[in-house]
Each structure stands twice: as structure tokens, then as C-alpha cells.
Amino acid sequence: MSSALTTSSVATTSAIEPAIVFDRVGVTYGHGRKTTVALADFNLRVAAGETVALLGPSGSGKSTALKALAGFVRPTSGAVRLAGRDVTDLSPAKRGIGVVVQSYALFPHMRVHDNVAFGLKAHRVPRNEIGNRVTEALEMVGMGAYAQRLPRELSGGQQQRVAIARALAIRPNVLLLDEPLAALDAQLRQTMLGELQQLRKALPDTAMLYVTHDQAEALALADRIAVMRDARLVDIDTARKLWQQPSSDFTAAFIGGANLLPATVKHVSGTAALVTVGEHTLRAEAPRPGVGRPDWVPDADAQLCVRPHTVQIAALTERDVLRGTVVSTVWKGATTRVQLTVQGLPVEVTADVPGHSELTVDDTVGVRFPDPAGVLIPPAAGTPSAADESEVRA
Ligand code: ADP
Ligand code: MG
């Protein structure tokens, strides 16, 4: 059945053109003094068969990007293309895109079958084909037995499956999902994540754009993650690369959580560096800087990104430990999050230690960073650096 779903419904496809292109797209809402720039100079390419997650906090412009592609908002500038075809001025129905939103948006008075058939009629699928197409789509999401139910007779998760079936029924080359799991409880979200992974496998040629503010969903589903902040795309790479070598403190904190220790570069050799953090000297990974990013040179300001799960707590008597004092502990079941002040460090440190920790507030402990302690990222935006940018570049 998956092969049937991959047949093209969009004209003028080209093997070399990406399935989705955002070309310098800007979207501004409102007029006069009440304007909001919701999307600014947004560039993104998604290949056929690729899943890209748009990840960012609420209000960062994720849904606006999706709506610009689906045709629900008109870009103020730039263009959107599907398989090489400029669709910026095309009506939504003619774009052949499948769209799933958070709120299911099923017609309450229509049975499941008719909800799924609705989009097919709008797309002028011949009457005698509609029954088979509805059955095929419902079976893809495990809802074949529910065709005669009304939406109110279904659970939230089942309603969302129907909404996904409705999007798939038109056999789209491009599937857009806008926080499709946000309305579901945690356990169901986990189940649905697994089902979405299976759906991806069943649709090997479909390009997917998956909007979420939940890093776990992005890590579970996406080939690449596009990080959004304040109407802009600030980072895009594979999940693994963004996790291992985040290019900004925003990305580091948003994906995985991070200790961001203000550091000064002392010595660099290849991709290894020695840095000072407060009174301590630590080894750090120094990834080669990308385009437009400062190089790591002696005396440059930086931040050392140390993942909380890599910080160990040991007895103060052990070798090579720093002296720490517990500020708070939060038991999370599988791990305990321990907040510490560390002698000689200017900021508090968060450690995620396995299991249940017996530590209590004001306990004195040994703190051990891994070696290297973490990865260098540019200094915090907005804080003036000691060596200003012109010096760093020199
Ligand atoms: P996200 O999906 O990342 O939460 P949105 O794309 O929905 O963000 O919104 C981006 C910005 O545009 C926000 O500041 C939001 O308030 C604003 N916005 C969204 N839709 C509208 C609208 N229809 N009219 C005016 N402002 C809007
Ligand atoms: Mg949104």
C-alpha cells in the first residue's frame, strides 16, 4: 500500500529539485504599528523521503512556516516551491499537501469514513476510487475498524489517527504535521511516536515537516532538526550533530539541556583546547568553526557546554575532584538532578546522577567533569566579550 501512496499528485516533479524549498520566506502579520514579524528570511530545503523537525519555543514562527508552505498564509516576501514548482500563489487545495494539526480538526457530525473522504472529494478523486482510498488510509493508521464511528465516539489518540489518515488519503508527496501529539497525554504520546516512526518507514518517498516544541519528538523522528528562535532559523543539522556540537547556547540548552560555563580559550591544537573557567583549567573539544562564527584563538571568550549527565559526584577525598556544595536535589525516578555551587566556578552546575541520590542541601561533595569537560560554543549573545569581535577575528 505504501507504493500506491508515493505516486505523484503534484505536477512538474524533478529528480534533482528538493521536495520542499523555502526561499527567503518572510511573513508579517498585521498593519501599521501592530505588525508582527512571524518569519524572517527563512530558508529550508527538504528532500523527498526526508523528515525535518522544526523545533523551537512557542511563538518562534514554526506554525507560520508550515502555513506558508500549505498556503494558509501568503508570504510577505520570498517563495515556496514543491519539487521545483513555485506554489507561492497557488490555492492550498491545489498544492497536494497533507496537513495534520494539533487539534485534530475533524468534522464532528461526520463519521470517520466521511471525514477521510472529504479531502478526496475536494481533490476531485473519482467517486468509485474513494472507498478504497479511505480504507487504505485508515488501515495505515490502524483505524480500519472505526470507519462508521463519529469523532466523539473516539479517544483523542484515535481522533488524531483519523486526522493523519485524512492527510494521507490524498497520497501527498509532502506531509506537514503541526504539534500532532501536543494534545495527548504522555503515555499516548509515546505510543503515537512509535506509530509515526512506522508511518515514516511506510512512506519512504514522502517529505515530512514536523513542527514541535518538544525536543524528544524531534530527536525521535527527524533526520534533521531546524531550530527556530524569534522568527528565524538559527541552526540546522542532524540531531546527533546538534547534540554533540551545538553552534549556540540556545541550541545547546534547547536540545538536551546544558551547563554553559563562561570560559576563556588558552590554547588550541586542532580540535582540542585548554580553557580556563573561573579558577580552573579544563580540556575542551573545539569544533572547527562554521561560516560566520569566530575562530577559537587564545584569549577569546567562549562558553563550555557540559551536559548534566556527564558530571559525576564523588567523595571529596577522591583524586581530581572539585569541591562542591549541594544547592538542591530533585529525584526524577531514573535519575536525580543535583544543583551545586563549585569552588572556583562563577556559575552553578547541574549534574544528573543515576538513580536516587541520598544527598541533601548543604552537603559537601567532590565534583568531577569528564575529560574533555565539554564542547566550546560561542560566548553568550548580548554579553560584551573581553576580546571584542574585531580582535577575535584578527
Ligand atoms: P509557533 O508555532 O512557533 O508557536 P507562530 O508561527 O504561531 O509560532 O507565531 C509566530 C508569531 O506570530 C507569534 O508572535 C504569534 O503571536 C504571531 N502570530 C501568529 N499568527 C498570527 C496572526 N494570525 N495574527 C497576528 N499575529 C500572529
Ligand atoms: Mg505553533
XYZ file of C-alpha atoms in Angstrom, residues 132-386:
255
model
C -10.684 2.100 -1.455
C -8.594 5.148 -0.760
C -10.387 5.756 2.566
C -9.915 2.137 3.626
C -6.256 2.193 2.640
C -5.583 5.380 4.627
C -7.481 4.187 7.718
C -5.579 0.906 7.673
C -2.256 2.718 7.547
C -3.045 4.223 10.940
C -4.701 1.116 12.394
C -8.219 2.580 12.279
C -9.780 0.292 9.664
C -12.413 -0.958 12.109
C -13.658 2.503 13.093
C -14.956 3.849 9.763
C -18.561 4.170 10.964
C -17.822 5.937 14.275
C -18.407 9.597 14.964
C -15.393 11.606 16.236
C -16.964 11.955 19.705
C -17.009 8.147 19.955
C -13.196 8.052 19.658
C -10.380 8.772 22.113
C -8.006 11.670 21.492
C -5.357 9.365 20.085
C -7.853 7.695 17.756
C -9.100 11.075 16.540
C -5.543 12.093 15.755
C -5.014 8.848 13.834
C -8.078 9.680 11.746
C -6.717 13.173 11.123
C -3.471 11.592 9.904
C -5.428 9.164 7.693
C -7.296 12.103 6.197
C -3.990 13.769 5.329
C -2.604 10.549 3.828
C -5.683 9.741 1.752
C -4.732 12.267 -0.919
C -1.390 10.433 -1.284
C 0.658 13.555 -0.705
C 4.323 13.876 -1.605
C 4.602 16.296 1.277
C 3.176 15.766 4.752
C 3.077 18.584 7.297
C 2.423 17.888 10.954
C 1.951 20.747 13.416
C 2.416 19.532 17.012
C 0.264 16.472 16.265
C 0.868 14.918 19.688
C 0.630 18.018 21.861
C -2.983 17.392 22.904
C -2.318 13.803 24.001
C -1.236 12.557 27.425
C 2.368 11.485 27.967
C 1.866 7.743 27.634
C -0.198 8.003 24.472
C 2.339 10.407 23.019
C 4.983 7.718 23.430
C 2.809 5.151 21.633
C 1.996 7.577 18.834
C 5.679 8.441 18.418
C 6.323 4.781 17.657
C 3.436 4.738 15.189
C 4.740 7.839 13.442
C 8.129 6.132 13.111
C 6.394 3.198 11.409
C 4.467 5.550 9.169
C 7.738 7.157 8.068
C 9.028 3.750 7.070
C 5.854 3.017 5.141
C 6.219 6.290 3.210
C 9.863 6.223 2.081
C 9.430 8.918 -0.599
C 7.308 11.384 1.345
C 8.925 14.577 2.612
C 7.784 15.422 6.130
C 7.965 18.658 8.027
C 7.207 18.073 11.693
C 6.595 21.064 13.944
C 7.179 20.624 17.661
C 8.411 22.408 20.767
C 9.339 19.033 22.283
C 12.970 18.062 21.694
C 12.211 14.396 22.423
C 9.804 14.223 19.473
C 12.318 15.913 17.204
C 15.108 13.550 18.281
C 12.856 10.508 17.810
C 11.549 11.350 14.348
C 13.728 13.748 12.424
C 16.592 13.140 10.002
C 17.484 16.782 10.575
C 16.352 19.358 13.101
C 15.831 23.021 12.218
C 15.987 25.121 15.387
C 13.839 28.271 15.380
C 14.023 31.339 17.550
C 12.269 34.707 17.187
C 11.035 34.133 13.619
C 14.399 32.875 12.435
C 16.065 29.580 11.703
C 19.138 29.614 13.947
C 20.536 26.132 13.436
C 20.005 23.143 11.184
C 21.743 19.800 11.250
C 21.309 16.169 12.153
C 20.082 15.567 15.679
C 23.389 13.950 16.594
C 25.454 16.893 15.365
C 23.260 19.438 17.149
C 23.556 17.424 20.336
C 27.294 16.818 20.120
C 28.411 20.172 18.722
C 25.689 22.770 19.192
C 26.600 26.004 17.468
C 24.908 28.252 20.018
C 23.944 28.310 23.685
C 20.290 28.464 22.608
C 20.529 25.187 20.696
C 22.595 23.565 23.444
C 20.028 24.445 26.091
C 17.022 23.629 23.902
C 18.298 20.228 22.794
C 19.320 18.176 25.781
C 19.896 20.865 28.409
C 23.373 22.123 29.206
C 25.682 23.689 31.740
C 27.010 26.774 29.979
C 30.200 27.803 31.749
C 31.810 31.101 30.742
C 35.298 30.197 29.537
C 38.417 31.804 28.138
C 40.405 29.976 25.476
C 44.053 29.447 26.476
C 45.481 27.084 23.928
C 44.151 25.348 20.817
C 45.600 22.375 18.993
C 43.454 21.012 16.164
C 40.038 20.395 17.648
C 41.260 20.243 21.244
C 41.559 23.255 23.523
C 42.608 24.209 27.016
C 40.289 26.749 28.596
C 40.011 28.486 31.921
C 36.679 28.535 33.688
C 36.832 30.653 36.826
C 39.938 29.456 38.668
C 40.146 26.119 36.864
C 41.797 24.942 33.676
C 39.886 22.305 31.738
C 40.259 20.467 28.458
C 37.536 21.080 25.869
C 36.540 20.000 22.381
C 36.948 22.894 19.950
C 34.981 22.029 16.788
C 36.101 23.809 13.659
C 34.058 26.980 13.467
C 31.417 27.206 10.747
C 30.853 30.068 8.347
C 30.471 33.380 10.152
C 31.475 32.003 13.530
C 34.500 33.171 15.464
C 37.626 31.081 15.420
C 38.968 29.724 18.694
C 42.089 31.738 19.444
C 43.917 32.375 22.723
C 42.102 34.869 24.987
C 38.828 34.515 23.051
C 35.693 34.309 25.153
C 33.629 31.169 24.805
C 31.188 29.015 26.661
C 31.937 25.497 27.723
C 28.869 23.313 27.197
C 28.875 20.477 29.734
C 25.963 18.039 29.579
C 24.458 17.418 33.046
C 24.566 13.619 32.689
C 28.360 13.721 32.231
C 29.039 15.464 35.558
C 29.911 12.999 38.307
C 29.564 13.394 42.035
C 32.226 11.629 44.114
C 33.689 11.675 47.596
C 35.634 14.843 48.326
C 38.633 12.674 49.171
C 38.905 11.281 45.637
C 41.590 12.496 43.236
C 40.924 15.207 40.673
C 37.643 16.430 42.070
C 36.460 19.974 42.613
C 34.816 20.942 45.883
C 31.055 21.365 45.510
C 28.131 22.230 47.770
C 24.634 20.911 47.105
C 22.036 23.625 46.464
C 19.081 21.381 45.632
C 18.194 17.855 44.598
C 15.209 16.709 42.555
C 14.607 12.979 42.270
C 13.170 12.152 38.843
C 12.916 8.382 39.185
C 15.669 7.059 36.922
C 17.968 9.984 37.779
C 18.415 12.707 40.370
C 19.112 16.279 39.256
C 21.619 17.867 41.648
C 22.301 21.602 41.590
C 25.686 22.613 43.004
C 27.946 25.543 43.660
C 31.509 24.597 42.816
C 34.503 26.266 44.394
C 36.304 28.454 41.875
C 33.469 28.398 39.296
C 31.410 31.522 38.590
C 28.096 29.742 37.921
C 26.178 26.848 39.476
C 26.496 23.408 37.947
C 23.727 20.893 37.246
C 24.500 17.178 37.493
C 22.120 14.373 36.540
C 23.226 11.347 38.554
C 21.794 7.830 38.167
C 19.096 6.553 40.496
C 18.051 8.061 43.798
C 20.655 10.292 45.433
C 20.870 10.482 49.216
C 22.446 13.935 49.033
C 20.781 16.825 50.817
C 21.130 20.587 50.730
C 24.481 21.954 52.024
C 26.273 18.576 51.700
C 29.858 18.998 50.585
C 30.880 16.697 47.736
C 33.521 16.133 45.076
C 32.523 17.165 41.551
C 34.207 15.643 38.530
C 33.838 16.833 34.947
C 34.569 14.410 32.121
C 37.796 14.871 30.175
C 37.425 16.724 27.887
C 34.850 18.520 30.023
C 32.619 19.518 27.123
C 32.430 21.336 23.826
C 33.151 25.010 23.138
C 30.399 27.231 21.791
C 30.492 30.967 21.096
C 30.047 33.375 24.007
C 26.537 34.270 25.123
C 24.895 36.708 22.704
C 24.500 40.208 24.116
C 27.269 39.954 26.677
C 30.202 42.049 25.514
C 33.316 39.951 25.254
C 36.635 40.933 26.754
